[in-house]
Amino acid sequence: MILDDFIFLAGNTTRSKAYLQLLVKEEWYPSLSIIFVEDKEKTMREEEGWDLQDQSVYFNEKEPIIITLKRKQLNYIIVEEKDINSNTILQILRNLDQQYIIYSGYGGAILKRELFGIQKKFIHVHAGKLPQYRGSTTAYYSIIRERRISATAIFLSEKIDEGNVIVSDDFALPNDGTNIDYVYEPYIRATVLIQAIKKYYECGKKFETVSQTEDNAETYYIIHPVLKHLALMSLGTD
């Protein structure tokens, strides 16, 4: 099924691969995928010599995103621009009819006011329970404090991690040595994205969201390497 109301706006990252592959697994295809990268030619060359060997119970983090797009003959463009706030991306998005943007950008990038002025909604999946775990590297704080990992789909707002909540879910910790940063966290985010889109269709092609409160809200900052090491040790990985 083509997701007529949705476009996929993504950097060339492992998280974007997880999002796209799980969408494809559901046979849900964004009406348009916009992949924004620093080097377009390099991205296109990633398909050269690729063969389907590495598999995972979660998703194939080694599969080039261009392969996934081409294999399913999805509608896409590649934009040679890594800055999400560039005028190039702004003009592309402004001229599109779709209302919802599934956003999977590069780490640390913050959308500026101009993007919120184009009357579209950016769907972001945060790797943490909101509002309890706002900020950075929250998965590791959650591992230490609660022995679980969560993810929350929200509509982005100008206030970081404070947008209206679409859906949230908790996940058991992996016990098979799975890499948290590059496999498990992208996978749980992608899983919650799927839940969010299912909810959209179950509600008659509309999102029913909940505003965040400040009860138990807390903002975290990049975890200290020692604390991250302890979190990984508790999983039997390092």
XYZ file of C-alpha atoms in Angstrom:
238
model
C 0.000 0.000 0.000
C 1.236 3.444 -0.878
C 1.204 5.812 2.114
C -0.285 8.690 0.169
C -0.165 11.152 3.062
C 3.449 10.417 4.016
C 6.897 11.175 2.707
C 10.087 9.725 4.134
C 12.770 12.350 4.778
C 15.962 10.604 5.750
C 19.684 10.876 6.089
C 21.733 7.893 4.975
C 21.915 6.318 8.437
C 21.361 2.951 10.080
C 18.175 4.263 11.663
C 16.838 5.261 8.238
C 17.591 1.755 6.961
C 15.629 0.286 9.862
C 12.657 2.590 9.224
C 12.527 1.840 5.519
C 13.060 -1.898 5.837
C 10.335 -2.316 8.460
C 7.957 -0.188 6.397
C 8.684 -2.393 3.382
C 8.164 -5.506 5.506
C 4.666 -4.219 6.277
C 4.203 -3.499 2.560
C 3.769 0.163 3.390
C 5.520 2.385 0.895
C 6.041 6.135 1.388
C 4.658 8.088 -1.545
C 8.088 9.722 -1.834
C 11.429 9.168 -0.132
C 13.859 12.064 0.065
C 17.353 10.934 0.993
C 19.584 13.866 1.846
C 23.331 13.245 1.836
C 26.638 15.045 1.661
C 27.861 13.078 -1.366
C 25.233 11.882 -3.839
C 27.635 9.901 -6.041
C 29.028 8.031 -3.051
C 25.521 7.095 -1.954
C 24.653 5.799 -5.416
C 27.846 3.718 -5.519
C 26.896 1.844 -2.353
C 24.864 -0.608 -4.423
C 27.899 -1.712 -6.443
C 28.949 -5.251 -5.614
C 26.185 -5.660 -3.044
C 24.826 -9.148 -2.458
C 22.265 -10.205 0.096
C 24.331 -12.177 2.613
C 24.118 -10.536 6.026
C 20.803 -11.116 7.749
C 19.496 -10.190 11.172
C 16.458 -10.944 13.278
C 15.923 -7.178 13.444
C 16.845 -5.646 10.080
C 19.792 -5.709 7.698
C 21.931 -2.783 8.828
C 24.415 -3.430 6.010
C 21.900 -3.186 3.171
C 22.381 0.141 1.347
C 19.288 2.304 1.506
C 19.444 2.748 -2.273
C 19.084 -1.039 -2.655
C 15.912 -1.123 -0.566
C 14.427 1.728 -2.575
C 15.256 0.215 -5.942
C 14.266 -3.340 -5.047
C 10.718 -2.198 -4.296
C 10.717 0.380 -7.107
C 9.905 3.143 -4.656
C 9.606 6.757 -5.689
C 12.657 8.618 -4.388
C 15.051 11.487 -4.905
C 18.534 11.974 -3.525
C 19.429 15.499 -2.482
C 23.080 16.461 -2.152
C 22.612 18.462 1.022
C 23.310 17.227 4.539
C 21.846 20.220 6.383
C 18.183 19.584 7.146
C 17.657 23.328 7.508
C 19.032 24.196 4.087
C 16.983 26.298 1.709
C 17.114 23.441 -0.816
C 15.283 21.035 1.469
C 12.920 23.756 2.656
C 11.794 24.510 -0.905
C 11.369 20.830 -1.787
C 9.168 20.188 1.240
C 7.177 23.369 0.761
C 6.168 22.293 -2.748
C 4.889 18.856 -1.721
C 1.233 18.069 -1.062
C 1.743 15.383 1.576
C 1.000 16.488 5.123
C 3.150 14.091 7.138
C 6.912 13.739 7.051
C 8.515 10.650 8.572
C 11.774 12.194 9.689
C 15.033 10.316 10.239
C 17.836 12.836 10.198
C 21.437 12.913 11.306
C 22.277 12.890 14.992
C 22.349 16.278 16.690
C 20.437 18.133 13.969
C 17.672 20.415 15.247
C 14.913 21.674 12.969
C 14.708 25.449 12.775
C 11.596 27.597 12.812
C 11.357 27.898 9.014
C 10.612 24.180 8.666
C 7.786 24.393 11.161
C 6.288 27.183 9.092
C 5.506 25.032 6.036
C 2.315 23.604 7.610
C 3.477 19.995 7.654
C 3.918 17.638 10.591
C 7.261 15.953 11.242
C 7.008 12.501 12.831
C 10.031 11.670 14.945
C 10.681 8.595 17.062
C 12.661 9.332 20.202
C 14.693 6.573 21.845
C 13.164 6.996 25.277
C 9.939 7.240 27.205
C 8.556 10.776 27.088
C 8.440 13.002 29.006
C 10.487 10.988 31.513
C 13.532 10.621 29.257
C 14.070 13.707 27.132
C 17.441 14.552 25.641
C 20.422 12.523 24.497
C 21.523 8.870 24.850
C 18.429 8.185 26.925
C 18.456 4.478 26.096
C 21.461 3.970 28.342
C 19.963 5.898 31.236
C 16.852 3.755 30.874
C 18.944 0.588 30.888
C 20.646 1.636 34.114
C 17.541 2.872 35.897
C 14.784 0.578 34.636
C 16.411 -2.370 32.866
C 14.459 -1.699 29.700
C 14.471 0.512 26.599
C 11.569 2.569 25.311
C 10.700 4.594 22.236
C 8.127 7.332 21.675
C 6.698 8.644 18.406
C 5.940 12.371 18.530
C 5.211 15.302 16.291
C 8.286 17.508 16.397
C 7.930 20.977 17.869
C 10.324 23.855 18.346
C 10.913 22.654 21.901
C 13.180 19.596 21.842
C 11.412 16.311 22.699
C 8.276 18.142 23.861
C 5.931 17.506 20.939
C 2.594 15.728 21.217
C 2.884 11.971 21.733
C 1.451 9.631 19.097
C 2.422 6.305 20.677
C 5.018 4.919 23.063
C 6.211 1.408 23.872
C 8.670 -0.424 26.134
C 11.053 -3.174 25.064
C 12.948 -5.897 26.877
C 16.730 -5.695 26.791
C 18.494 -7.897 24.249
C 20.476 -10.788 25.712
C 22.152 -11.928 22.526
C 24.954 -9.368 22.274
C 23.023 -7.191 19.809
C 24.626 -3.774 19.299
C 22.472 -1.174 21.043
C 23.481 1.911 19.030
C 23.466 0.485 15.527
C 20.906 -2.316 15.667
C 18.589 -2.501 18.661
C 17.837 1.171 19.189
C 17.111 1.794 15.476
C 14.963 -1.348 15.473
C 12.771 -0.309 18.414
C 12.373 3.168 16.929
C 11.277 1.607 13.631
C 8.879 -0.691 15.478
C 7.221 2.268 17.194
C 7.026 4.097 13.860
C 5.058 1.146 12.494
C 2.760 1.325 15.524
C 2.204 5.042 14.907
C 1.186 4.521 11.289
C -1.092 1.625 12.239
C -2.749 3.904 14.750
C -3.252 6.532 12.043
C -5.224 4.128 9.877
C -7.089 2.566 12.799
C -8.289 6.057 13.762
C -9.705 6.712 10.291
C -6.607 8.311 8.732
C -5.972 10.764 11.518
C -3.610 10.979 14.469
C -4.964 11.127 17.983
C -2.186 12.521 20.144
C -1.587 13.331 23.785
C 0.116 16.488 25.018
C 3.129 15.954 27.229
C 2.949 17.066 30.832
C 5.831 18.166 33.010
C 5.090 15.448 35.558
C 8.253 13.353 35.975
C 9.790 15.128 32.990
C 13.563 15.021 32.933
C 16.201 15.976 30.376
C 19.389 13.959 29.983
C 22.682 14.831 28.346
C 25.235 12.686 26.520
C 26.065 9.880 28.885
C 29.541 9.660 30.410
C 31.608 6.856 28.817
C 31.998 5.119 32.183
C 28.226 5.013 32.713
C 27.710 3.778 29.170
C 30.296 1.063 29.790
C 28.480 -0.029 32.953
C 25.183 -0.164 31.065
C 26.715 -2.345 28.382
C 28.428 -4.550 30.947
C 25.043 -5.188 32.520
C 23.934 -6.602 29.162
C 27.009 -8.766 28.860
C 28.433 -6.573 26.077
C 31.136 -3.914 25.929
